[in-house]
Coordinates of C-alpha atoms in Angstrom, one line a residue:
X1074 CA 0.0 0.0 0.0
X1075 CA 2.9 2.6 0.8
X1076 CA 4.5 1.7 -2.4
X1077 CA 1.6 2.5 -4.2
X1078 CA 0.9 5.6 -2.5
X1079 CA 4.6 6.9 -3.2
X1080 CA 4.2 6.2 -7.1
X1081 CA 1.1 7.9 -7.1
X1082 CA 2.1 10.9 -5.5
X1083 CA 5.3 10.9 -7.7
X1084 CA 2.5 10.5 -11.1
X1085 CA 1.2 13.7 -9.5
X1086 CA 4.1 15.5 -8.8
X1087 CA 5.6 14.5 -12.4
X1088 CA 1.9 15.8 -13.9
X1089 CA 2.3 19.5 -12.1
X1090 CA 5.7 20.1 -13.2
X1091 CA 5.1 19.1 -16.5
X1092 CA 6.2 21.8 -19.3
X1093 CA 4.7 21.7 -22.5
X1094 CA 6.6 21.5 -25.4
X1095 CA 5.1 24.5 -27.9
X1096 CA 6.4 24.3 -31.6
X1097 CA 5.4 27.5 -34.2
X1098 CA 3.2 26.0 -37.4
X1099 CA 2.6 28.3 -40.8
X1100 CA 0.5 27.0 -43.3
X1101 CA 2.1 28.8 -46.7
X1102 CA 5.5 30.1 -47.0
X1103 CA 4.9 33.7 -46.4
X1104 CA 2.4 33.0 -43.6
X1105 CA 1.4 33.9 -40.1
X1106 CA 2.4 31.6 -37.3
X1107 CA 0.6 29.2 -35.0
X1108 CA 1.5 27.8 -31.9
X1109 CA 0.6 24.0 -30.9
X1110 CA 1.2 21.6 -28.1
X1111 CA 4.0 19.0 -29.2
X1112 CA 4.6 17.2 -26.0
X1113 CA 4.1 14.1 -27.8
X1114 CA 6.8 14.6 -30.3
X1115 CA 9.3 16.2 -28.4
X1116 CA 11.4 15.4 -31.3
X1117 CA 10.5 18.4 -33.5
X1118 CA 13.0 19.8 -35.6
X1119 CA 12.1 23.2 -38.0
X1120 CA 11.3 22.1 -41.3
X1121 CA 9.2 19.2 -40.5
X1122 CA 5.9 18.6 -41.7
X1123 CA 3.1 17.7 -39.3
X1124 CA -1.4 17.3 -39.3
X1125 CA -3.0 19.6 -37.3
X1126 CA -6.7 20.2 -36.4
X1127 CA -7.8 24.0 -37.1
X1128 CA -10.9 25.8 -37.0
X1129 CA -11.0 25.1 -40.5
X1130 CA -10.4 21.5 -40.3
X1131 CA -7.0 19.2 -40.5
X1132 CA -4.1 21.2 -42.2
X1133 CA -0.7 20.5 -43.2
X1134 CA 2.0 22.7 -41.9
X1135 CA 5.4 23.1 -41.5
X1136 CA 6.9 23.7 -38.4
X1137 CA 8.7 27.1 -38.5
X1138 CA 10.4 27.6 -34.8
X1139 CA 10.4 25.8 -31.4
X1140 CA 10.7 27.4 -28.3
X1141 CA 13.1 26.6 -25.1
X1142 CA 10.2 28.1 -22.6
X1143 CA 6.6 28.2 -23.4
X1144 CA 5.1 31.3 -24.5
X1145 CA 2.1 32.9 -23.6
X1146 CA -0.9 30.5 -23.6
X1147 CA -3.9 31.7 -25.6
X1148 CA -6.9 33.3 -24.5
X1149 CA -8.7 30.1 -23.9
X1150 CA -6.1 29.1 -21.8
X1151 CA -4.3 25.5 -23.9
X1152 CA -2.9 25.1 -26.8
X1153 CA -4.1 22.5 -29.5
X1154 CA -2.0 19.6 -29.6
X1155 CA 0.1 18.2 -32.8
X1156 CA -2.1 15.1 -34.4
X1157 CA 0.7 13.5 -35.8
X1158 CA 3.7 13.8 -38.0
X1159 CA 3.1 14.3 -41.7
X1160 CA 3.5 10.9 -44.1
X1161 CA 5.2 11.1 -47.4
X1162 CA 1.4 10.2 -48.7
X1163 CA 0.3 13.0 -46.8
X1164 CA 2.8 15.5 -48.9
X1165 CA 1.8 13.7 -52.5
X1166 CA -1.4 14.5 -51.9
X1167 CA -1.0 18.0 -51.4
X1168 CA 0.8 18.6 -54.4
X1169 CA -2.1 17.0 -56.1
X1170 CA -4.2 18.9 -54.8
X1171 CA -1.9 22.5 -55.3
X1172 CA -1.4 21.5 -59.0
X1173 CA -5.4 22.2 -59.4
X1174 CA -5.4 25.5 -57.8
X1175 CA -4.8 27.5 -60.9
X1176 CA -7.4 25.6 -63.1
X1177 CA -9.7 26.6 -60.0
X1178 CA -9.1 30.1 -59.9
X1179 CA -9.7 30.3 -63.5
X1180 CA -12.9 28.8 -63.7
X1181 CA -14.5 30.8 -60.8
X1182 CA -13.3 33.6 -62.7
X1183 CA -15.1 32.7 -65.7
X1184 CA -18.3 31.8 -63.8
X1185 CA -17.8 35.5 -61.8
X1186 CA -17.8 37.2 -65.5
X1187 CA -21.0 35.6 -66.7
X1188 CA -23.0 36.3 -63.4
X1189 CA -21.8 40.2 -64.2
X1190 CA -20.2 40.2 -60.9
X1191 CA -17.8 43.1 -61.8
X1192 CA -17.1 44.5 -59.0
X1193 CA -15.6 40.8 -57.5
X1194 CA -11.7 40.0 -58.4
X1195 CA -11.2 36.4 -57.8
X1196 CA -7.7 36.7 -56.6
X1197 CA -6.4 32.7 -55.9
X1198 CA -7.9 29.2 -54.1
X1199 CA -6.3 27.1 -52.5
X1200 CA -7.0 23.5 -51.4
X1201 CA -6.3 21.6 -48.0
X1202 CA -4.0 18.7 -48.2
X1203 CA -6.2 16.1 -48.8
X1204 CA -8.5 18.4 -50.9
X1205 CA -11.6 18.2 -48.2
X1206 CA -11.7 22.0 -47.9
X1207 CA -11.5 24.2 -51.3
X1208 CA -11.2 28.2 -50.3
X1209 CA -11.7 31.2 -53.0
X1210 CA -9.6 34.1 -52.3
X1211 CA -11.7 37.2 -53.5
X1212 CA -11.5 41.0 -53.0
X1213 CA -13.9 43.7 -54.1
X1214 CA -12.9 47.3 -55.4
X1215 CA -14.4 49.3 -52.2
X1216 CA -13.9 47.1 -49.6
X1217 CA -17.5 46.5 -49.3
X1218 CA -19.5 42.9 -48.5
X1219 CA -20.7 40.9 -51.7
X1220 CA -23.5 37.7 -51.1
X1221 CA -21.5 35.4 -53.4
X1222 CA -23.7 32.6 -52.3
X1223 CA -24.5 32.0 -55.4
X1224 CA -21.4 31.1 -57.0
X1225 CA -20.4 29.5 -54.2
X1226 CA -22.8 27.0 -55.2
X1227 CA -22.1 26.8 -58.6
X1228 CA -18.2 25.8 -57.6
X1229 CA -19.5 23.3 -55.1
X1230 CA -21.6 21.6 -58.2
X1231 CA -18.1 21.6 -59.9
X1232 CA -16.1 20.2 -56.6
X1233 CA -18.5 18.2 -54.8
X1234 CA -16.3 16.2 -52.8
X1235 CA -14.8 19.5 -51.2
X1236 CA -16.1 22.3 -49.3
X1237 CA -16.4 25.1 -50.9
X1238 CA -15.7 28.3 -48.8
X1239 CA -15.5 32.4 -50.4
X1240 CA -13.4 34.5 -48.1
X1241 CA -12.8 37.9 -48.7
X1242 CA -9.5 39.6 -48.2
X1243 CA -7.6 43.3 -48.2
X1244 CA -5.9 44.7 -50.7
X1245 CA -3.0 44.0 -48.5
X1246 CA -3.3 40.6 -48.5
X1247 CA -4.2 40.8 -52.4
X1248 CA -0.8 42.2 -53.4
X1249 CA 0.9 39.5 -50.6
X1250 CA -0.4 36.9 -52.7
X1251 CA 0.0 37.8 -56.1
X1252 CA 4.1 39.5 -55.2
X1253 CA 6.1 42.0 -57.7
X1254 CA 7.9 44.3 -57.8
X1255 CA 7.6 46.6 -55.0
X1256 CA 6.9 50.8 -55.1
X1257 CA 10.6 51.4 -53.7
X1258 CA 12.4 49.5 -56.8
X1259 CA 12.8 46.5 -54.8
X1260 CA 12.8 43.1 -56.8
X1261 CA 10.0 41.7 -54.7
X1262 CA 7.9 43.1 -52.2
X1263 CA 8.2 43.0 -48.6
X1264 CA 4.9 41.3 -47.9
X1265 CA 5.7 38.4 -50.0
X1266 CA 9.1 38.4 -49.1
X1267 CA 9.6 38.3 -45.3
X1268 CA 6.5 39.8 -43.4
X1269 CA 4.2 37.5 -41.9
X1270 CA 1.9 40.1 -40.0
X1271 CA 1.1 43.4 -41.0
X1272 CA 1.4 46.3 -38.5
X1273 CA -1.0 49.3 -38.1
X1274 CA 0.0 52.1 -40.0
X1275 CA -0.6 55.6 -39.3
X1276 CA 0.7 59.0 -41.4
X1277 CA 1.6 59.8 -38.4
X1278 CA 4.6 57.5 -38.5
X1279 CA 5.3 59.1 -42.0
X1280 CA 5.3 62.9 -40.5
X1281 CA 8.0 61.9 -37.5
X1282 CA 10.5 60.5 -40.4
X1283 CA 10.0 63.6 -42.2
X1284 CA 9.1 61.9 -45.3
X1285 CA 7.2 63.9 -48.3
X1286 CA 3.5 63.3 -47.3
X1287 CA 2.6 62.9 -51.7
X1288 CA 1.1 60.1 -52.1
X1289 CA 3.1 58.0 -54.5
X1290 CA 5.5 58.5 -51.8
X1291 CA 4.0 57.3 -49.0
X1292 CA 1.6 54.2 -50.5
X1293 CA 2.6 51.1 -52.1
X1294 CA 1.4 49.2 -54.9
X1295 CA -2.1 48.3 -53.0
X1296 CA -2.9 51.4 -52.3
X1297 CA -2.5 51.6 -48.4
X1298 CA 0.5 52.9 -46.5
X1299 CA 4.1 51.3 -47.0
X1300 CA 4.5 49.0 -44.6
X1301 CA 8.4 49.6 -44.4
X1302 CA 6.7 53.2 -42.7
X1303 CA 6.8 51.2 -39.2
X1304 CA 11.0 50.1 -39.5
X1305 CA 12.4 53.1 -38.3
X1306 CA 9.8 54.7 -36.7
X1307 CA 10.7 53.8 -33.4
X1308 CA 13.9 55.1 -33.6
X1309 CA 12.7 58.3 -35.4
X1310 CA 10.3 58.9 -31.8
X1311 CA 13.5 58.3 -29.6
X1312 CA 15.6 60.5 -31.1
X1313 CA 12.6 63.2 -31.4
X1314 CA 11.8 63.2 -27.2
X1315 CA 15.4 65.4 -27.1
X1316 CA 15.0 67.6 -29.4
X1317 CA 13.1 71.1 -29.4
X1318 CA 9.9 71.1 -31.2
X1319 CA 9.0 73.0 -34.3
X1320 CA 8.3 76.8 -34.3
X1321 CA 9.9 76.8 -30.5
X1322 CA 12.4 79.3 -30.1
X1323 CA 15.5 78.7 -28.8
X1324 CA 18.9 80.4 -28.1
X1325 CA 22.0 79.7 -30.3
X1326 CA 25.8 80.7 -30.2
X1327 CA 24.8 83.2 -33.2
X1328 CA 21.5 84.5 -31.2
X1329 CA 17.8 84.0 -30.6
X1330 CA 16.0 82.2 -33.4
X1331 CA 12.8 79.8 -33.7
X1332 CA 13.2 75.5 -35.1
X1333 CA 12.0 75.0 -38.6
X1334 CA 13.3 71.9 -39.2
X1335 CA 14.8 68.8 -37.7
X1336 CA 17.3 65.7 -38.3
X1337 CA 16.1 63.6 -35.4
X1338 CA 19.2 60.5 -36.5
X1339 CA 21.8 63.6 -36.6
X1340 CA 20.8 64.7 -33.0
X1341 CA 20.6 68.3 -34.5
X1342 CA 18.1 71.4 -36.2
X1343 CA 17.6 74.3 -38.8
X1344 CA 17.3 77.4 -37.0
X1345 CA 16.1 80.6 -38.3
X1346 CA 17.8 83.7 -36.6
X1347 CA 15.5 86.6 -35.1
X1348 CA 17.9 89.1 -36.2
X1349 CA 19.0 88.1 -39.9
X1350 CA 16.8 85.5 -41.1
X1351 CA 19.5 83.6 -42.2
X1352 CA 18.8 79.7 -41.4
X1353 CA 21.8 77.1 -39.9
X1354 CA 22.5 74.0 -38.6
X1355 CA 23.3 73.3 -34.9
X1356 CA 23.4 70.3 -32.9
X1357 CA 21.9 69.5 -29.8
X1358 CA 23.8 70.3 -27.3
X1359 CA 25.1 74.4 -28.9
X1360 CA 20.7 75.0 -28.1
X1361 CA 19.7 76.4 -25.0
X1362 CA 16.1 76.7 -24.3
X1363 CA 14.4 80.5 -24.8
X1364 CA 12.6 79.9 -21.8
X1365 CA 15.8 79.6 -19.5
X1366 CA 17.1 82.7 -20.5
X1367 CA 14.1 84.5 -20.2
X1368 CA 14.0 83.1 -16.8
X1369 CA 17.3 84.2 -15.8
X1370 CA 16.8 87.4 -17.2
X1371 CA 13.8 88.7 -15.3
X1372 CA 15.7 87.2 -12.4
X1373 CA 18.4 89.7 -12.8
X1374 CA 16.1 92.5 -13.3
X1375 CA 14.0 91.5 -9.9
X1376 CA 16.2 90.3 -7.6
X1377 CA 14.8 88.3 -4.7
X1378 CA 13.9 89.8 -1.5
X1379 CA 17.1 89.1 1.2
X1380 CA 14.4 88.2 3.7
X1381 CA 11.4 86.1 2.1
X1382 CA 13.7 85.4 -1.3
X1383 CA 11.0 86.4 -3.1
X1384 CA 10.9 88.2 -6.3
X1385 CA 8.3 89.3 -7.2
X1386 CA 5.1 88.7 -4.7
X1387 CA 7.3 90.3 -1.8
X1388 CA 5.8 92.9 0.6
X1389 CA 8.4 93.5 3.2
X1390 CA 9.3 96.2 1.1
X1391 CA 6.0 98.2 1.6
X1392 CA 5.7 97.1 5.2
X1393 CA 9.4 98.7 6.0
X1394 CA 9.5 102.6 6.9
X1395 CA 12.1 103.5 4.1
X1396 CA 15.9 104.8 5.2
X1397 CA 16.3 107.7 7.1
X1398 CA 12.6 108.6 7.6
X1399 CA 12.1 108.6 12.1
X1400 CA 9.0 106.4 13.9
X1401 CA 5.7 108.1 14.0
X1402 CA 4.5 108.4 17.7
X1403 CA 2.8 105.7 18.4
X1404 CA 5.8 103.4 17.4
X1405 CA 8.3 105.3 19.6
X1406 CA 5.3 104.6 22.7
X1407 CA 6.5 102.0 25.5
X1408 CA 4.9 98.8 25.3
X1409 CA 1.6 99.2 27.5
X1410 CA 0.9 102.7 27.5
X1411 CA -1.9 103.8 25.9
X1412 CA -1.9 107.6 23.2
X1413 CA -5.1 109.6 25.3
X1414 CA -7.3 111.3 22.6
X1415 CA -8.9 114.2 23.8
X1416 CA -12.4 114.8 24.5
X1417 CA -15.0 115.8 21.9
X1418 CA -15.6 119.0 23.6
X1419 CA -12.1 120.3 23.9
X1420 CA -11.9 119.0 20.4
X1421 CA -14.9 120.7 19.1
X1422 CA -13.3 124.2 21.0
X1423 CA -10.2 123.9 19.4
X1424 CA -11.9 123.6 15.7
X1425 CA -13.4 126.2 16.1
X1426 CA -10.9 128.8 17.6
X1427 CA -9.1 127.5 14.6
X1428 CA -11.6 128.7 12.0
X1429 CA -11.8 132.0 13.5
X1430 CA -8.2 133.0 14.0
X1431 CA -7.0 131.2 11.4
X1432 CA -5.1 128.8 13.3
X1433 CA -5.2 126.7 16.0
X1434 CA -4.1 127.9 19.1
X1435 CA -0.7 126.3 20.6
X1436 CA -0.5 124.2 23.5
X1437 CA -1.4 125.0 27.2
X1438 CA 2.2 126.7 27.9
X1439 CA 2.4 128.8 25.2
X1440 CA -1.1 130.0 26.4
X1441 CA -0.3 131.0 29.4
X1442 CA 2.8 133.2 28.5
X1443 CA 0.2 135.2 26.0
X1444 CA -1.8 135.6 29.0
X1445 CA 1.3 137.3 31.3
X1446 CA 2.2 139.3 27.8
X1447 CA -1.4 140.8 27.7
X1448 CA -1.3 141.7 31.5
X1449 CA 1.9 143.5 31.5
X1450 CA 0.5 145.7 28.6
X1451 CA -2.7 146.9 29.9
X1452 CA -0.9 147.9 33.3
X1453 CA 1.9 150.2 31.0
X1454 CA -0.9 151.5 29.6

């Protein structure tokens, strides 16, 4: 009993640490790849040819990578495992069935024509390896969705022992499939060359590489944006973060001027000067920002405040008698006496012995010597 408990917990154990072995699949040469579950041929080399259930039935494909560590699983959480290696029967058969392709395409062409279906370019078909599923390429001239239902039936009249599926595709994938020469001059064209995805594409990308925004410029031979607009984009965005934007003015060893153009790989700008209008070329480092300098400037013009070290919001200035001028009265007072006001009568007195003589009358000493001075008179006389 304890020996069968131990091998069960090491079944367990083995079961928990288990790693899958994940193997990349494409299904044409110049194709997207999928990942399966190969732990039961852990023997997988690139290059080998292996079945496969999809969503559109049992494929033959080629395995194009393997991986050390598993990559992320899919959203449903497990992979789809590896039926079984391809048999040299299984690769007869799908040259067979390739060899009929063209003679496919052709005839769904012809059938297209006479239903007047103008607007509908048959572009390929292409058959699964043992010829149970047949699949029409097609593309339309706006984009928009044609019911082909109808000549879907007539091609399954003409096939019946395959399925006969239309799928539409882009003019991306239209001009991956049937290849040429490329807008740049290249011999072929990227898509049917090396890329298996296609990127999203913005003219944005085109604007930060400073390319001419014409479009025989900017779009390739299906009429959507290069997709060699995404290599150096990247790179373009990186080196733009340290630059100074356009139209923002800047300071230069010649003098003030404002960006008008930029070399974000050469790390440097076209600067037009304030003062001459002439334009030149100076590198990142020779620019100081406008901004600074204004800063310092004002600085220099306002100095900060030696108590608050403030500039410009300072108010010991207004709150500080100025130099040289002496403390009113009730400054120069002692702490905890009190300036006595006098009454409203003697006030009222004194306002109005103003109004009649002119002025007010002084103090209570200087009253009393006028009083002695009149005296002394009226007793001469």
């Amino acid at each position: 009993m304890q020996g069968c408990f131990m091998e069960s917990t090491k079944t367990a154990t083995e079961t928990l640490t288990h790693t899958p072995f994940i193997v990349g699949i494409r299904f044409h040469r110049i194709g997207k790849i999928y990942h399966f579950d190969a732990s039961a041929f852990p023997d997988l080399q690139p290059g080998d040819f292996v079945i496969v259930e999809t969503r559109r039935g049992r494929q033959l494909g080629e395995v194009a990578q393997t991986f050390a560590e598993p990559p992320a699983p899919p959203r449903d959480g497990s992979w789809k495992p590896v039926e079984r290696r391809a048999t040299p029967r299984d690769l007869v058969l799908r040259q067979i069935w390739q060899k009929k392709e063209l003679q496919v395409t052709i005839q769904c062409r012809e059938k297209a024509h006479q239903m007047k279906l103008r607007d509908v370019k048959i572009v390929a078909s292409e058959f699964s390896f043992d010829g149970a599923l047949l699949t029409i390429l097609y593309s339309t001239a706006a984009g928009e969705k044609v019911n082909l239902n109808a000549l879907a039936k007539i091609m399954q009249r003409m096939y019946p022992h395959s399925s006969v599926e239309m799928r539409q595709i882009g003019p991306r994938d239209v001009a991956k499939i049937l290849g040429g020469m490329g807008a740049c001059g290249i011999e072929s064209r990227c898509c049917s060359t090396f890329l298996t995805e296609f990127s999203p594409i913005s003219i944005k990308m085109a604007k930060a590489q400073g390319i001419s925004l014409a479009p025989s410029e900017i779009t390739g031979m299906c009429g959507r944006l290069r997709c060699c607009l995404v290599y150096e984009y990247e790179q373009y965005a990186e080196a733009r973060k340290v630059l100074p934007k356009r139209n923002k003015r800047v300071v230069t060893p010649l003098g003030e001027g404002k960006v008008v153009d930029l070399y974000p790989l050469k790390q440097s700008v076209v600067v037009k000067l304030f003062e001459s209008g002439e334009r030149h070329e100076f590198l990142k480092h020779e620019l100081q920002p406008w901004d600074e300098l204004e800063a310092l400037r004002r600085k220099a013009a306002n100095p900060p405040c030696d108590e608050c070290d403030k500039a410009d919001d300072c108010d010991c200035k207004e709150a500080a008698p100025p130099k040289g001028s002496q403390p009113s009265e009730a400054a120069a007072l002692p702490k905890g006496v009190v300036e006595q006001t006098p009454p409203q009568g003697a006030a009222a007195s004194e306002d109005a012995a103003s109004s009649k003589g002119g002025s007010a009358p002084p103090s209570g000493r200087s009253r009393s010597r006028r009083g002695r001075r009149g005296g002394n008179r009226k007793r001469r006389r």
